[in-house]
PDB file of C-alpha atoms in Angstrom:
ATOM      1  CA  UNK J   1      22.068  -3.033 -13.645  1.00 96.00           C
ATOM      2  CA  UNK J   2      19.721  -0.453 -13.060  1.00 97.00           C
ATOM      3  CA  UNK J   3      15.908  -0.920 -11.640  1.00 98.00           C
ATOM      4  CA  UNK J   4      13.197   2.020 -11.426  1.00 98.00           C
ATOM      5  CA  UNK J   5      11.341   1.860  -8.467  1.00 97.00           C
ATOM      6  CA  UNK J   6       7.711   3.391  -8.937  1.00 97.00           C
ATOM      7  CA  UNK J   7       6.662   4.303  -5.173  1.00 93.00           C
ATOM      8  CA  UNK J   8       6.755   7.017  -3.030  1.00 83.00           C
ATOM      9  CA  UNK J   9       9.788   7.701  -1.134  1.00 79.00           C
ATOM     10  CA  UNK J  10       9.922   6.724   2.933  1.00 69.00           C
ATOM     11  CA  UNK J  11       9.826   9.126   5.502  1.00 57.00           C
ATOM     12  CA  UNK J  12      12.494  11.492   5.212  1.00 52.00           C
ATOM     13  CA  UNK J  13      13.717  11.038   8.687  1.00 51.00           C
ATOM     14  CA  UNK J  14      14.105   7.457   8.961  1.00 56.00           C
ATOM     15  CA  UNK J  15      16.696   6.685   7.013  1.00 67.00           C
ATOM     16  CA  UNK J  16      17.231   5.211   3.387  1.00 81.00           C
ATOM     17  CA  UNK J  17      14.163   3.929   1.411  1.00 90.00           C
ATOM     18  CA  UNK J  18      14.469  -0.175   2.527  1.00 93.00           C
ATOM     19  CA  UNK J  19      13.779  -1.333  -1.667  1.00 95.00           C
ATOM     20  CA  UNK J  20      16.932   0.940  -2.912  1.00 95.00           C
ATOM     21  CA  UNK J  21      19.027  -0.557  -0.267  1.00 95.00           C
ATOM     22  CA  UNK J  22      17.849  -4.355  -0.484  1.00 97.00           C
ATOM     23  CA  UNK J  23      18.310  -4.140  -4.261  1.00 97.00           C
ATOM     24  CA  UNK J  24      21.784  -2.496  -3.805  1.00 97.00           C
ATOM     25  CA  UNK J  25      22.542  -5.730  -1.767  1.00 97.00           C
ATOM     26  CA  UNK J  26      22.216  -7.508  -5.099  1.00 97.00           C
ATOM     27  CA  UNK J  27      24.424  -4.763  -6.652  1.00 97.00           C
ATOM     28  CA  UNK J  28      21.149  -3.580  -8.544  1.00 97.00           C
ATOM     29  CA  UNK J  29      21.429   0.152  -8.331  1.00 97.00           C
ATOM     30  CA  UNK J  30      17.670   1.574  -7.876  1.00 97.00           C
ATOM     31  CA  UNK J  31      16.099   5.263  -8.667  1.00 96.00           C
ATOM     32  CA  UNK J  32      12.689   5.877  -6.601  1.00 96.00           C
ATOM     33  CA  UNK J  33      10.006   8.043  -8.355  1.00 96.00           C
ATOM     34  CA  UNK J  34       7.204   9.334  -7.041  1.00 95.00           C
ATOM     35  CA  UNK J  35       3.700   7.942  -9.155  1.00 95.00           C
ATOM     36  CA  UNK J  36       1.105   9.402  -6.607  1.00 91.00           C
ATOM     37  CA  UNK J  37      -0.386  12.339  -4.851  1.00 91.00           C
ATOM     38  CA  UNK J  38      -2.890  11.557  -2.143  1.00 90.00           C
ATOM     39  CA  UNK J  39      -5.612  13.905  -0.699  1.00 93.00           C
ATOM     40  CA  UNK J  40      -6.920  13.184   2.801  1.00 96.00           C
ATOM     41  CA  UNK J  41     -11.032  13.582   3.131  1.00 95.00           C
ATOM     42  CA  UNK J  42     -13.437  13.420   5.478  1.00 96.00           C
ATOM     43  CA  UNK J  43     -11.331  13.225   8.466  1.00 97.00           C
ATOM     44  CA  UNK J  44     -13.806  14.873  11.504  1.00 96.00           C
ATOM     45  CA  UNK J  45     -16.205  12.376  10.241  1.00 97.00           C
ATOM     46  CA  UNK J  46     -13.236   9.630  10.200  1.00 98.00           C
ATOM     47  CA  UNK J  47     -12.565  10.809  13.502  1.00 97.00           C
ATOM     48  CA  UNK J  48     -16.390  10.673  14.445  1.00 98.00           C
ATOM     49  CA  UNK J  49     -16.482   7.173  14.147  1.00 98.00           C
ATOM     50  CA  UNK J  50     -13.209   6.258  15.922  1.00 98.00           C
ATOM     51  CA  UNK J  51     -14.769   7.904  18.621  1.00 98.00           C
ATOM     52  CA  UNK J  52     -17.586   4.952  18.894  1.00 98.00           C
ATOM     53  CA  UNK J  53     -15.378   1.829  19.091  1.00 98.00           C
ATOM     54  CA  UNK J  54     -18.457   0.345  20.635  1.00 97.00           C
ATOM     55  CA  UNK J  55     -20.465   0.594  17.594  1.00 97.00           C
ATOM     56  CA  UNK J  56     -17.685  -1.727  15.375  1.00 98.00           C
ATOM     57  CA  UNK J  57     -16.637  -5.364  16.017  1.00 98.00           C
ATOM     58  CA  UNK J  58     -12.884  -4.005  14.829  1.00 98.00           C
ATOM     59  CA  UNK J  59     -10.461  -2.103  12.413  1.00 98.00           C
ATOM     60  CA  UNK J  60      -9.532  -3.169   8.904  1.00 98.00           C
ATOM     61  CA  UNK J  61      -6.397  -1.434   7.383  1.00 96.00           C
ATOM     62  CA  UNK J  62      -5.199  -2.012   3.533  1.00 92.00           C
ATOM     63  CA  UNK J  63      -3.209   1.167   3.113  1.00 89.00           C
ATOM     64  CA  UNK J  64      -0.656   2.768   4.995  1.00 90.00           C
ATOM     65  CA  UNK J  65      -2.650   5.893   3.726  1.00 91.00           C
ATOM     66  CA  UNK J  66      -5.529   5.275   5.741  1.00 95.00           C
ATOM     67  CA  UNK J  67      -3.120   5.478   8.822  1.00 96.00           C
ATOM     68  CA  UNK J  68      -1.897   8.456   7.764  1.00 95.00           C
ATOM     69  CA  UNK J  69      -5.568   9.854   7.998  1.00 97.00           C
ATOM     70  CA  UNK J  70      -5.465   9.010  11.899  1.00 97.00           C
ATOM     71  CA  UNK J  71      -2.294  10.232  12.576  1.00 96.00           C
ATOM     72  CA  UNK J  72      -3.299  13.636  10.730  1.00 97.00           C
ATOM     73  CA  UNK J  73      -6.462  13.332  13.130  1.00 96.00           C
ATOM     74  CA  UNK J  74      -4.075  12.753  16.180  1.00 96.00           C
ATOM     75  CA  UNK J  75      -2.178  16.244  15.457  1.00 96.00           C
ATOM     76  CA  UNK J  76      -5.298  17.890  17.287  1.00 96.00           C
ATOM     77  CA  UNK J  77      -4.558  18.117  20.819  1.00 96.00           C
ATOM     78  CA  UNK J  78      -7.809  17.507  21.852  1.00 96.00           C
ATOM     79  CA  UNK J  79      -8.362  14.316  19.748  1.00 97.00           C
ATOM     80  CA  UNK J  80      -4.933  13.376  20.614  1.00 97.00           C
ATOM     81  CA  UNK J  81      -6.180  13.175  24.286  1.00 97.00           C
ATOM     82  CA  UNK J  82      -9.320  11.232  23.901  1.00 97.00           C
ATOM     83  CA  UNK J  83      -7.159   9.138  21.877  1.00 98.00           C
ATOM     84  CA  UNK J  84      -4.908   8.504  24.599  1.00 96.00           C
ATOM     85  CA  UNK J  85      -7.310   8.552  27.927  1.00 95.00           C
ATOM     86  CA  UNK J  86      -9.512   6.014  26.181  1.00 96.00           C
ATOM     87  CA  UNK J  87     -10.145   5.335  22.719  1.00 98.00           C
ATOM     88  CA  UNK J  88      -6.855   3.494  22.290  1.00 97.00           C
ATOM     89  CA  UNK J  89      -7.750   0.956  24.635  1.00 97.00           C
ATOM     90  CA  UNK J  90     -11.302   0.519  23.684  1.00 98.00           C
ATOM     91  CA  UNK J  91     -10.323  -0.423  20.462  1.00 98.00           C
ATOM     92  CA  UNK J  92      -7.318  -2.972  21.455  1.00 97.00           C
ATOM     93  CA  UNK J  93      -9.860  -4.967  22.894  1.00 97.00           C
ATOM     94  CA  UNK J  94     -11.393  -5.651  19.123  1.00 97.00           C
ATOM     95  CA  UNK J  95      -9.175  -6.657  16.363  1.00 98.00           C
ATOM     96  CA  UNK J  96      -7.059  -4.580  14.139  1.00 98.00           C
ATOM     97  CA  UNK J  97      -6.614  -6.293  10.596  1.00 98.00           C
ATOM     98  CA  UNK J  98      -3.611  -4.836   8.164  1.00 96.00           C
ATOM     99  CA  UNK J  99      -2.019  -6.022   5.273  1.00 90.00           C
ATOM    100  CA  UNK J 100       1.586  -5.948   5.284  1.00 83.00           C
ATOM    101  CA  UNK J 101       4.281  -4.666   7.637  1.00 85.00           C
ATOM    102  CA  UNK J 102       4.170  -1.041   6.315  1.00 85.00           C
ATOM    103  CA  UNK J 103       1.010  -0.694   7.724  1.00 91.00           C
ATOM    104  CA  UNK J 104       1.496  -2.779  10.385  1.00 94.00           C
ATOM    105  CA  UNK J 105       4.020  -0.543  11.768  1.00 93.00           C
ATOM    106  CA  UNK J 106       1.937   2.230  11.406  1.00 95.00           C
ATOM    107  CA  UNK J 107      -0.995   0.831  13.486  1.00 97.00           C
ATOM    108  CA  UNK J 108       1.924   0.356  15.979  1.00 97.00           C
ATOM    109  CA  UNK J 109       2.384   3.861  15.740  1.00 96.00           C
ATOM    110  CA  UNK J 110      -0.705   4.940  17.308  1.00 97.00           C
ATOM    111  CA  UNK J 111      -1.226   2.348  19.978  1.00 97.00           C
ATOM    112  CA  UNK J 112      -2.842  -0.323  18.172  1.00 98.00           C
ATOM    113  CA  UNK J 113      -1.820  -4.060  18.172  1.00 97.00           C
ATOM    114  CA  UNK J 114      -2.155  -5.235  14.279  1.00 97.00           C
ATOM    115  CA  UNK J 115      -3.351  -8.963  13.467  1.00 96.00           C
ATOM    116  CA  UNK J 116      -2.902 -10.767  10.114  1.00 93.00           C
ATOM    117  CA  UNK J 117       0.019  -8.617   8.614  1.00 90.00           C
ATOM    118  CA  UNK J 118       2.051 -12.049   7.232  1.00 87.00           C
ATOM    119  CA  UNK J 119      -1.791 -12.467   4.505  1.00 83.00           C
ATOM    120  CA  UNK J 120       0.497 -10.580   2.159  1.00 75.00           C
ATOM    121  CA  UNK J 121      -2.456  -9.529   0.492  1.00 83.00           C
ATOM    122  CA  UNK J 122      -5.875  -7.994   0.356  1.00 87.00           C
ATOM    123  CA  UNK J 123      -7.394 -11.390  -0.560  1.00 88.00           C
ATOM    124  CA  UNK J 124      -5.535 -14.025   1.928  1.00 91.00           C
ATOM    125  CA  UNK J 125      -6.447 -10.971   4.832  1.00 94.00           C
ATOM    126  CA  UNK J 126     -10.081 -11.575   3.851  1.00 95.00           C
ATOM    127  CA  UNK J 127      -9.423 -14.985   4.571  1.00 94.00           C
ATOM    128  CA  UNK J 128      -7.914 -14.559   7.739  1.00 96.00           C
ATOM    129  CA  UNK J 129     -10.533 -12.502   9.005  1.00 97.00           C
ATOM    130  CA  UNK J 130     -13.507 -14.805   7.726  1.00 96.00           C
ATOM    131  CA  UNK J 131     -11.613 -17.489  10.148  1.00 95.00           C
ATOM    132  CA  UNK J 132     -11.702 -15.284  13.101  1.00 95.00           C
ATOM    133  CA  UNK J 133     -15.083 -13.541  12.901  1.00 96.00           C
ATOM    134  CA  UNK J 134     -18.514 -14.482  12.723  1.00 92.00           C
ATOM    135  CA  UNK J 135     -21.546 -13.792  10.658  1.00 92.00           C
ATOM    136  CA  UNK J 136     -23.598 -10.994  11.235  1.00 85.00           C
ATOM    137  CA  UNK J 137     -21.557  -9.804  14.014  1.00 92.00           C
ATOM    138  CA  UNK J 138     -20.951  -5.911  15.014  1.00 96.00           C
ATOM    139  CA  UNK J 139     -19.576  -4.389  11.470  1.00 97.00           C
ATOM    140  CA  UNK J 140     -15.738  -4.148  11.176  1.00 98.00           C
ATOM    141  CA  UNK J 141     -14.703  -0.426  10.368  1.00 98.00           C
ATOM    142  CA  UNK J 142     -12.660   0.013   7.063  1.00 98.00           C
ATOM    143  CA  UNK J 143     -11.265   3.005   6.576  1.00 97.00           C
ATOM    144  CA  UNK J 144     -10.227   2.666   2.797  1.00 95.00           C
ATOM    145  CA  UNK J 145      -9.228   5.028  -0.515  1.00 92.00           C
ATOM    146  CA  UNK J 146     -11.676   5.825  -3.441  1.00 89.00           C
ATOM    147  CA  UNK J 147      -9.665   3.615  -5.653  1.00 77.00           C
ATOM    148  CA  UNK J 148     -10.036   0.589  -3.075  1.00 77.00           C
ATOM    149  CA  UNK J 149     -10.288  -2.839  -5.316  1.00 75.00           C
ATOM    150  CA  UNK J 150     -13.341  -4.284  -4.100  1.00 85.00           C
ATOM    151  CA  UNK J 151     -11.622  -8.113  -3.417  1.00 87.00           C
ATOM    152  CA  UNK J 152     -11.824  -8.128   0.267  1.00 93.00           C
ATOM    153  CA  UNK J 153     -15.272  -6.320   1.179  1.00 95.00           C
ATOM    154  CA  UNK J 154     -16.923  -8.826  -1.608  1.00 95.00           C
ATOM    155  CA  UNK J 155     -15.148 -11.693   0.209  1.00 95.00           C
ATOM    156  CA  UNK J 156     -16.442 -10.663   3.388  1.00 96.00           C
ATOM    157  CA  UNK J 157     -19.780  -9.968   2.605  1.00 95.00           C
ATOM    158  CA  UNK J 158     -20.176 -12.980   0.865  1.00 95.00           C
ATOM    159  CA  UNK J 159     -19.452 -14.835   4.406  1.00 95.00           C
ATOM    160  CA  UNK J 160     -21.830 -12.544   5.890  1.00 95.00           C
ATOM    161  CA  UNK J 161     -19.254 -10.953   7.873  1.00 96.00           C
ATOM    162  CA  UNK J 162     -20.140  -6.973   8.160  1.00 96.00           C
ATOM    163  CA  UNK J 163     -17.421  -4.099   6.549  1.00 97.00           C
ATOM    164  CA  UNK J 164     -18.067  -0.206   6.642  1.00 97.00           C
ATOM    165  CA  UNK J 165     -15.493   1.291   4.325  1.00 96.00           C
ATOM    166  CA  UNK J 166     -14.971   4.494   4.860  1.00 97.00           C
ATOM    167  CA  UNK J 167     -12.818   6.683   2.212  1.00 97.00           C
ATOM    168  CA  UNK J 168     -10.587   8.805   3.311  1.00 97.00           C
ATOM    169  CA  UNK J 169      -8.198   9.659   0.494  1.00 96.00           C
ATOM    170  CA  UNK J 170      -8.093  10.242  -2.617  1.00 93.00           C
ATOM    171  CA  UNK J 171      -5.589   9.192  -5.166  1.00 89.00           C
ATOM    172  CA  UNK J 172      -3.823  11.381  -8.255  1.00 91.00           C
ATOM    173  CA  UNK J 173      -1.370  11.427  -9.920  1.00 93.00           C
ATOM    174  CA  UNK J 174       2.317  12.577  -8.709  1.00 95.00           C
ATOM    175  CA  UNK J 175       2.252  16.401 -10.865  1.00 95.00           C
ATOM    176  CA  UNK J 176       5.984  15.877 -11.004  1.00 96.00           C
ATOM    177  CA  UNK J 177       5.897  12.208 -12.500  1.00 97.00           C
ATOM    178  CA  UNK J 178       5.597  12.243 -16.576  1.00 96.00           C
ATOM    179  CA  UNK J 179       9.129  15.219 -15.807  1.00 97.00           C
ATOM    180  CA  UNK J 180      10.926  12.614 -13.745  1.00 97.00           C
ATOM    181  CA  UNK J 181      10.367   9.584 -16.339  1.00 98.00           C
ATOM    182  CA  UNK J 182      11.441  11.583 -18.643  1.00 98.00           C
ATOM    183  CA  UNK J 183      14.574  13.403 -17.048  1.00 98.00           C
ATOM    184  CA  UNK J 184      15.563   9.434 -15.406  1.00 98.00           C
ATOM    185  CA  UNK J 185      15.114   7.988 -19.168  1.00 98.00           C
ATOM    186  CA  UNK J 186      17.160  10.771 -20.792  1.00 97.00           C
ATOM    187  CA  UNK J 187      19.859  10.610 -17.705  1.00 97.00           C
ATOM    188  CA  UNK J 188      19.933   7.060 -17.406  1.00 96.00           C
ATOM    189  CA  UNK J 189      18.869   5.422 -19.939  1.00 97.00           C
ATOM    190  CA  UNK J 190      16.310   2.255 -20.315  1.00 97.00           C
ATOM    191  CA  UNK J 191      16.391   0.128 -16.546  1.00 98.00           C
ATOM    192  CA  UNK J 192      16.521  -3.890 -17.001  1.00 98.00           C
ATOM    193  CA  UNK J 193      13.709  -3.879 -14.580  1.00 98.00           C
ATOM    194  CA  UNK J 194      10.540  -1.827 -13.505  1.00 98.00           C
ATOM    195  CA  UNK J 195       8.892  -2.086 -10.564  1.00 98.00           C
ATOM    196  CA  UNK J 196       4.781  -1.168 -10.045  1.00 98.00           C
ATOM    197  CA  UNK J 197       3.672  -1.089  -6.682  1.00 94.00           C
ATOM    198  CA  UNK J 198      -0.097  -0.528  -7.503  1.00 91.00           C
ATOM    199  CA  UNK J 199      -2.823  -0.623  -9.812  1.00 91.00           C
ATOM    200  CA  UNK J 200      -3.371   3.433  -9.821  1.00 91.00           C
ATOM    201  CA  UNK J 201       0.865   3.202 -10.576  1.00 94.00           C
ATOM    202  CA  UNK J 202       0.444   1.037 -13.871  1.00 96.00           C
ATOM    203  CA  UNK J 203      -2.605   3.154 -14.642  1.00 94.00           C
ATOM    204  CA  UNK J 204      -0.332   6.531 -14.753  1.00 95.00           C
ATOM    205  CA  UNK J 205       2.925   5.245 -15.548  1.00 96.00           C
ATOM    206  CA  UNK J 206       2.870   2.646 -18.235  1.00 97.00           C
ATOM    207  CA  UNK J 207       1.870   4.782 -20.934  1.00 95.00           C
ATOM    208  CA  UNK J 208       5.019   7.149 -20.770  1.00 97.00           C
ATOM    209  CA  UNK J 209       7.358   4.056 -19.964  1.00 97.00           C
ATOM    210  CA  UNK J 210       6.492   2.450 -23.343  1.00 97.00           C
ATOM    211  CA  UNK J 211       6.695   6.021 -25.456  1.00 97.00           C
ATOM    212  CA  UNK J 212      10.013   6.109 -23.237  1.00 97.00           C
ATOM    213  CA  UNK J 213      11.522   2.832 -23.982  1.00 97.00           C
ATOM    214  CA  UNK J 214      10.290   2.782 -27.798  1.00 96.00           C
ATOM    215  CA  UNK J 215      11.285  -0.643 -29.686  1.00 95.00           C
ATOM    216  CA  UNK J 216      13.281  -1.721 -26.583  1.00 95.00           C
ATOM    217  CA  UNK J 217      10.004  -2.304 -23.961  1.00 95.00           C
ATOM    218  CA  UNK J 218      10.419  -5.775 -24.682  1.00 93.00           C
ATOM    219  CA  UNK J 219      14.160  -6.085 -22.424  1.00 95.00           C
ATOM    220  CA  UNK J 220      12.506  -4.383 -19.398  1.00 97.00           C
ATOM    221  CA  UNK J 221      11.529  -6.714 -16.632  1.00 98.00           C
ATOM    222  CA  UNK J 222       8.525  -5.532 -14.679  1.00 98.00           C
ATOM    223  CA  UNK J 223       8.202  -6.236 -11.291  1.00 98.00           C
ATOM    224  CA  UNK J 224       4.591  -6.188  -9.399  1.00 98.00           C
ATOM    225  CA  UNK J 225       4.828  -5.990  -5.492  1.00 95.00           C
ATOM    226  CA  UNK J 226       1.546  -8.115  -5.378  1.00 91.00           C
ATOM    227  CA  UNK J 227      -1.089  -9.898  -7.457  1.00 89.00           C
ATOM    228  CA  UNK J 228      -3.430  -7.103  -7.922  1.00 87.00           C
ATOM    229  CA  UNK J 229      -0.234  -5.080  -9.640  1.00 94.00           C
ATOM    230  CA  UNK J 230       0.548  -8.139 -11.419  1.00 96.00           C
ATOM    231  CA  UNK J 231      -3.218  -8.554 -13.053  1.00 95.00           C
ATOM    232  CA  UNK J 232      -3.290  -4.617 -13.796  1.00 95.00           C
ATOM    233  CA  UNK J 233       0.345  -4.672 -15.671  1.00 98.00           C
ATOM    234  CA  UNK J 234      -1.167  -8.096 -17.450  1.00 97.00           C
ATOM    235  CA  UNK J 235      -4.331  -5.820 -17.972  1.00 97.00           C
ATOM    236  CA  UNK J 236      -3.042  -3.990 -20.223  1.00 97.00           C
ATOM    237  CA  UNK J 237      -0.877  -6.099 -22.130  1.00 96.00           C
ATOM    238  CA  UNK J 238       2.618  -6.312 -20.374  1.00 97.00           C
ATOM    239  CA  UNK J 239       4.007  -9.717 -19.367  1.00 96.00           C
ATOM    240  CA  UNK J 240       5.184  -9.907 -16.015  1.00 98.00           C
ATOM    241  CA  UNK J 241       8.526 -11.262 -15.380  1.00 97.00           C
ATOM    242  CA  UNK J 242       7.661 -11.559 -11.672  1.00 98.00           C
ATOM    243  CA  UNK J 243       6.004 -10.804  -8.537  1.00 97.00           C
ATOM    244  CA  UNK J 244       7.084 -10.384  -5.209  1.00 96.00           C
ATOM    245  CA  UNK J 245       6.411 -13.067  -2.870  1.00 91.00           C
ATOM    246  CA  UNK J 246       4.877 -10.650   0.026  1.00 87.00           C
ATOM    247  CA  UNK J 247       4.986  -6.709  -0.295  1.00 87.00           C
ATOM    248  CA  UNK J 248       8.606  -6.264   1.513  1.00 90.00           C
ATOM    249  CA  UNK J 249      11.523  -4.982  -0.114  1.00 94.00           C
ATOM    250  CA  UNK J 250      13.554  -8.591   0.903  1.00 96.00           C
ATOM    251  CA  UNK J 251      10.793 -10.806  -1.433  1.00 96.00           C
ATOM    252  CA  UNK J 252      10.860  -8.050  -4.574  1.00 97.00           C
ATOM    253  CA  UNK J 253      14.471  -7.725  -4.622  1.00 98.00           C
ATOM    254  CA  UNK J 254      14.709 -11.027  -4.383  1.00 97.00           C
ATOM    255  CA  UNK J 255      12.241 -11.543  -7.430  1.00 98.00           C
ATOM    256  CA  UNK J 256      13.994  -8.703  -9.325  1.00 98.00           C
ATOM    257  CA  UNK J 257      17.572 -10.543  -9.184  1.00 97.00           C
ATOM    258  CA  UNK J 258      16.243 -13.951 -10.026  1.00 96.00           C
ATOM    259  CA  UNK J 259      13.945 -12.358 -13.142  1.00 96.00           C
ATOM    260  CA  UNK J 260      17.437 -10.714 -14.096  1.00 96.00           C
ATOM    261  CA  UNK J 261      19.512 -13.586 -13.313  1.00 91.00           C
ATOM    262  CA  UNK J 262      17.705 -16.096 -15.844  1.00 79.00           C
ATOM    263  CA  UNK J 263      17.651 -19.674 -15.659  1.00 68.00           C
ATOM    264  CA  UNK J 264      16.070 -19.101 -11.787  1.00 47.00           C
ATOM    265  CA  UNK J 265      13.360 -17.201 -12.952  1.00 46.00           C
ATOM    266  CA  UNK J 266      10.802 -15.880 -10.393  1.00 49.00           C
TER     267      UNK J 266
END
């Protein structure tokens, strides 16, 4: 059975992408396309305010994106250094909130020790961080895409609990991605399951799927990676046949083979 994954790929250079080969463990056999483009912004400002750790009460991370930012920063030699000699360890003395072990990892990356990466989700991190800060304390820095969903800073501010987002990316659509629906639908035919892995994905994808799959939409199983993907795909009129547990390839395959392996349905 055949699942279209709609993410970008991993790094090249560390080995196979961790959803094709978990589903392929269920003898699901997965295509990856690419949904989004992403445009970095703003990063000697960004880089500005990493340099003032004293001025924050902590780091907030959603988005693996927002990491990349950093790194991109930390190709300069000269911000690499101050990085190094001292910024690093100013800020591993405050917190460093992610969501998810993608981005986890990638705090790890650059030095940083990440808290709260098991909350799964933007709203059970907001949680996690309103039990481990305290009102009106120094703000927590957020740096964030244009398309951010506005769950966790409304959480947080609601507890009093200070967030400066900061954007540093912007989000478009993949220019290869209505050619590779439509080469992987001609090639391969209709998938028994689609997976979204954000908001911005349903918002460019869904339209072609459905002029792809015609009268036969209504045998595809989508997948959502989390509840924000689930409400968007329900958004605009799709029912969800499930949604992954936690954002890791284990809990969506997982989901994908039970929504495709009915009476255990996810």
């Amino acid at each position: 059975m055949k699942v279209l994954l709609l993410k970008d790929p991993k790094d090249k250079d560390s080995g196979p992408d961790p959803y094709i080969k978990e589903l392929g463990s269920y003898s699901l056999e997965a295509t990856l396309i690419p949904v989004l483009s992403f445009e970095f912004t703003s990063l000697d400002s960004l880089f500005e305010k990493l340099s003032h750790p004293e001025c924050y009460g902590g780091l907030v991370f959603t988005s693996p994106r927002a990491l990349e930012a950093i790194k991109i920063c930390l190709k300069e030699k000269s911000k690499k250094e101050a990085w190094s000699k001292s910024l690093k360890q100013m800020w591993n003395i405050k917190p460093t909130y992610v969501v998810g072990k993608a981005t986890a990892s990638l705090v790890e990356e650059i030095g940083l020790i990440p808290q709260g990466e098991k909350a799964g989700n933007a709203e059970k991190l907001a949680e996690y961080i309103c039990s481990r800060e305290k009102p009106n304390s120094s703000a927590l820095l957020f740096p964030c895409g244009a398309l951010k969903r506005e769950v966790l800073p409304t959480v947080l501010r609601e507890k009093g609990i200070p967030l400066e987002s900061f954007t540093v990316y912007q989000t478009t659509q993949h220019p290869d991605l209505q050619e590779s629906l439509s080469s992987y639908f001609s090639q391969q035919g209709i998938p028994a399951s689609v997976a979204f892995f954000s908001p911005s994905g349903v918002k460019f994808c869904l339209q072609h799927i459905q002029k792809l799959s015609g009268d036969l939409i209504n045998q595809v199983k989508f997948a959502a990676i989390g509840p924000s993907t689930a409400e968007a795909l329900q958004g605009a009129g799709i029912a969800v046949s499930c949604t992954a547990g936690s954002p890791t390839p284990q809990d969506l395959a997982a989901a994908i083979h039970a929504a495709l392996h009915p009476p255990h349905n996810c």
